[in-house]
PDB file of C-alpha atoms in Angstrom:
ATOM      1  CA  MET I 791      21.977  -3.807  -7.724  1.00 76.00           C
ATOM      2  CA  ARG I 792      19.429  -5.904  -5.963  1.00 89.00           C
ATOM      3  CA  VAL I 793      18.660  -3.098  -3.456  1.00 91.00           C
ATOM      4  CA  GLU I 794      17.775  -1.095  -6.673  1.00 94.00           C
ATOM      5  CA  ARG I 795      15.804  -3.765  -8.087  1.00 94.00           C
ATOM      6  CA  ARG I 796      13.999  -4.375  -5.011  1.00 94.00           C
ATOM      7  CA  ALA I 797      13.417  -0.855  -4.515  1.00 95.00           C
ATOM      8  CA  ASP I 798      11.894  -0.337  -8.337  1.00 95.00           C
ATOM      9  CA  ILE I 799       9.579  -3.471  -7.767  1.00 95.00           C
ATOM     10  CA  LEU I 800       8.079  -2.007  -4.568  1.00 95.00           C
ATOM     11  CA  LYS I 801       7.663   1.529  -6.153  1.00 96.00           C
ATOM     12  CA  ARG I 802       5.748  -0.195  -8.879  1.00 95.00           C
ATOM     13  CA  LEU I 803       3.604  -2.304  -6.638  1.00 95.00           C
ATOM     14  CA  ILE I 804       3.001   0.983  -4.568  1.00 95.00           C
ATOM     15  CA  ARG I 805       1.672   2.753  -7.324  1.00 95.00           C
ATOM     16  CA  TYR I 806      -0.376  -0.209  -8.777  1.00 95.00           C
ATOM     17  CA  GLU I 807       0.075   0.565 -12.174  1.00 87.00           C
ATOM     18  CA  GLU I 808       0.278  -2.892 -13.196  1.00 89.00           C
ATOM     19  CA  PRO I 809      -1.111  -6.098 -11.971  1.00 90.00           C
ATOM     20  CA  PRO I 810       0.339  -6.609  -8.483  1.00 90.00           C
ATOM     21  CA  GLU I 811       0.672 -10.590  -8.440  1.00 91.00           C
ATOM     22  CA  PRO I 812       3.479 -10.538 -10.722  1.00 93.00           C
ATOM     23  CA  LEU I 813       5.406  -7.851  -8.798  1.00 93.00           C
ATOM     24  CA  ALA I 814       4.747  -9.897  -5.717  1.00 91.00           C
ATOM     25  CA  ALA I 815       6.124 -12.864  -7.068  1.00 93.00           C
ATOM     26  CA  GLU I 816       9.477 -10.759  -7.970  1.00 93.00           C
ATOM     27  CA  LEU I 817       9.605  -9.647  -4.497  1.00 92.00           C
ATOM     28  CA  ARG I 818       9.627 -13.108  -3.329  1.00 91.00           C
ATOM     29  CA  GLU I 819      12.985 -13.814  -5.026  1.00 92.00           C
ATOM     30  CA  PHE I 820      14.514 -11.307  -1.776  1.00 92.00           C
ATOM     31  CA  PRO I 821      14.383 -12.296   1.549  1.00 89.00           C
ATOM     32  CA  TRP I 822      11.710 -11.180   3.671  1.00 85.00           C
ATOM     33  CA  ASP I 823      13.498  -9.415   6.586  1.00 88.00           C
ATOM     34  CA  TRP I 824      14.677  -5.926   5.937  1.00 90.00           C
ATOM     35  CA  LEU I 825      17.683  -5.520   8.147  1.00 87.00           C
ATOM     36  CA  GLU I 826      18.346  -1.771   7.523  1.00 88.00           C
ATOM     37  CA  GLU I 827      16.924   0.790   9.875  1.00 85.00           C
ATOM     38  CA  GLU I 828      15.316   3.175   7.640  1.00 90.00           C
ATOM     39  CA  PRO I 829      12.642   1.271   5.024  1.00 92.00           C
ATOM     40  CA  LEU I 830      13.676   1.072   1.493  1.00 93.00           C
ATOM     41  CA  VAL I 831      10.735   2.888   0.176  1.00 94.00           C
ATOM     42  CA  ARG I 832       7.891   4.678   1.688  1.00 91.00           C
ATOM     43  CA  LEU I 833       4.305   4.675   0.757  1.00 90.00           C
ATOM     44  CA  GLN I 834       3.112   8.428   0.833  1.00 88.00           C
ATOM     45  CA  THR I 835      -0.364   9.593   1.440  1.00 90.00           C
ATOM     46  CA  SER I 836      -0.866  10.521  -2.145  1.00 90.00           C
ATOM     47  CA  ASP I 837       0.183   6.798  -3.376  1.00 92.00           C
ATOM     48  CA  LEU I 838      -2.715   5.739  -1.014  1.00 93.00           C
ATOM     49  CA  LEU I 839      -5.174   8.341  -2.279  1.00 94.00           C
ATOM     50  CA  ARG I 840      -4.344   7.448  -6.057  1.00 95.00           C
ATOM     51  CA  VAL I 841      -5.104   3.795  -5.289  1.00 96.00           C
ATOM     52  CA  MET I 842      -8.361   4.719  -3.512  1.00 97.00           C
ATOM     53  CA  ASP I 843      -9.467   6.911  -6.329  1.00 97.00           C
ATOM     54  CA  ARG I 844      -8.930   3.893  -8.656  1.00 97.00           C
ATOM     55  CA  PHE I 845     -11.435   2.059  -6.501  1.00 98.00           C
ATOM     56  CA  LEU I 846     -13.958   4.765  -6.294  1.00 98.00           C
ATOM     57  CA  ALA I 847     -13.846   5.407 -10.135  1.00 98.00           C
ATOM     58  CA  GLY I 848     -14.520   1.549 -10.543  1.00 97.00           C
ATOM     59  CA  ASP I 849     -11.053   0.766 -12.205  1.00 96.00           C
ATOM     60  CA  ILE I 850     -10.293  -1.786  -9.315  1.00 97.00           C
ATOM     61  CA  ASP I 851     -12.884  -3.620  -7.270  1.00 97.00           C
ATOM     62  CA  ALA I 852     -12.797  -4.118  -3.219  1.00 97.00           C
ATOM     63  CA  LYS I 853     -10.969  -7.587  -3.492  1.00 96.00           C
ATOM     64  CA  GLN I 854      -8.222  -6.005  -5.689  1.00 96.00           C
ATOM     65  CA  LEU I 855      -7.911  -3.186  -3.418  1.00 97.00           C
ATOM     66  CA  GLN I 856      -7.800  -5.406  -0.255  1.00 96.00           C
ATOM     67  CA  ASP I 857      -5.076  -7.779  -2.187  1.00 94.00           C
ATOM     68  CA  TRP I 858      -3.135  -4.710  -2.956  1.00 95.00           C
ATOM     69  CA  ALA I 859      -2.962  -3.407   0.523  1.00 94.00           C
ATOM     70  CA  GLU I 860      -2.281  -7.008   2.088  1.00 91.00           C
ATOM     71  CA  ARG I 861       0.882  -7.304  -0.157  1.00 91.00           C
ATOM     72  CA  LEU I 862       2.367  -4.173   1.145  1.00 91.00           C
ATOM     73  CA  GLU I 863       1.109  -4.459   4.818  1.00 86.00           C
ATOM     74  CA  CYS I 864       3.795  -5.615   7.388  1.00 83.00           C
ATOM     75  CA  ARG I 865       6.748  -5.291   4.794  1.00 89.00           C
ATOM     76  CA  GLU I 866       9.751  -4.431   6.710  1.00 90.00           C
ATOM     77  CA  ASP I 867      11.317  -2.728   3.600  1.00 94.00           C
ATOM     78  CA  MET I 868       8.335  -0.245   3.248  1.00 93.00           C
ATOM     79  CA  GLY I 869       7.386   2.422   5.492  1.00 90.00           C
ATOM     80  CA  PHE I 870       4.842   5.360   5.363  1.00 86.00           C
ATOM     81  CA  GLY I 871       5.420   8.912   4.746  1.00 78.00           C
ATOM     82  CA  PRO I 872       6.417  10.722   8.085  1.00 76.00           C
ATOM     83  CA  GLU I 873       3.810  13.661   7.523  1.00 72.00           C
ATOM     84  CA  ASP I 874       0.634  11.481   8.376  1.00 72.00           C
ATOM     85  CA  GLU I 875       2.157   8.100   9.366  1.00 81.00           C
ATOM     86  CA  GLU I 876      -0.230   7.174  11.914  1.00 86.00           C
ATOM     87  CA  LEU I 877      -3.413   8.040  10.001  1.00 87.00           C
ATOM     88  CA  VAL I 878      -1.863   6.492   6.885  1.00 88.00           C
ATOM     89  CA  ASP I 879      -0.941   3.292   8.556  1.00 88.00           C
ATOM     90  CA  ASP I 880      -4.365   3.101  10.198  1.00 91.00           C
ATOM     91  CA  VAL I 881      -6.257   3.463   6.879  1.00 92.00           C
ATOM     92  CA  PHE I 882      -4.002   1.016   5.302  1.00 90.00           C
ATOM     93  CA  PHE I 883      -4.441  -1.462   7.837  1.00 93.00           C
ATOM     94  CA  ARG I 884      -8.186  -1.097   7.242  1.00 95.00           C
ATOM     95  CA  LEU I 885      -8.083  -1.627   3.600  1.00 96.00           C
ATOM     96  CA  ALA I 886      -5.974  -4.790   4.272  1.00 95.00           C
ATOM     97  CA  THR I 887      -8.122  -6.265   6.704  1.00 95.00           C
ATOM     98  CA  PRO I 888     -11.969  -5.377   6.008  1.00 95.00           C
ATOM     99  CA  PHE I 889     -13.015  -8.525   7.782  1.00 93.00           C
ATOM    100  CA  LEU I 890     -11.715  -7.243  10.980  1.00 93.00           C
ATOM    101  CA  ASN I 891     -13.122  -3.613  10.595  1.00 91.00           C
ATOM    102  CA  GLU I 892     -15.284  -2.972   7.939  1.00 94.00           C
ATOM    103  CA  PRO I 893     -16.361  -3.959   4.256  1.00 96.00           C
ATOM    104  CA  LEU I 894     -14.583  -1.882   1.549  1.00 97.00           C
ATOM    105  CA  THR I 895     -17.470  -0.242  -0.053  1.00 97.00           C
ATOM    106  CA  HIS I 896     -17.817   3.109  -1.807  1.00 97.00           C
ATOM    107  CA  GLU I 897     -19.060   4.754   1.212  1.00 97.00           C
ATOM    108  CA  THR I 898     -16.328   3.398   3.544  1.00 97.00           C
ATOM    109  CA  VAL I 899     -13.619   4.286   1.431  1.00 98.00           C
ATOM    110  CA  SER I 900     -14.724   7.410   0.387  1.00 97.00           C
ATOM    111  CA  ARG I 901     -14.941   8.023   4.230  1.00 96.00           C
ATOM    112  CA  MET I 902     -11.229   6.900   4.487  1.00 95.00           C
ATOM    113  CA  ARG I 903     -10.538   9.335   1.845  1.00 96.00           C
ATOM    114  CA  GLU I 904     -11.845  12.228   3.508  1.00 94.00           C
ATOM    115  CA  GLN I 905     -10.026  11.506   6.581  1.00 91.00           C
ATOM    116  CA  LEU I 906      -6.440  11.329   4.628  1.00 89.00           C
ATOM    117  CA  ASP I 907      -7.677  14.431   2.523  1.00 85.00           C
ATOM    118  CA  ALA I 908      -8.696  16.481   5.735  1.00 83.00           C
ATOM    119  CA  SER I 909      -5.187  15.644   7.448  1.00 75.00           C
ATOM    120  CA  LYS I 910      -3.397  17.247   4.369  1.00 66.00           C
ATOM    121  CA  ILE I 911      -5.104  20.593   5.105  1.00 53.00           C
TER     122      ILE I 911
END
């Protein structure tokens, strides 16, 4: 039961269909460590594209995009879909750490999105 609840919260956070902070607070009820071999949920390329599209449409700002990515980055209970794991991981890292990479602007996020889109062809 607790595993299903944890998976549900993670999926809701991945989809960014509601504010992430309350979901992150709910996740803090669970231990950080995930001792299973496989992740509990996987973030797919389509999930990442959907959230990036929200940024590009002006629904969320750069800080919200970064905060969303930071809340999910390095979670042991979340993995990336196997189809483009390396590229998705790289883009996700760049979204979570613009201070190490490049600022999250319409131009930089559009370029990242194009890379992801091109990988699906």
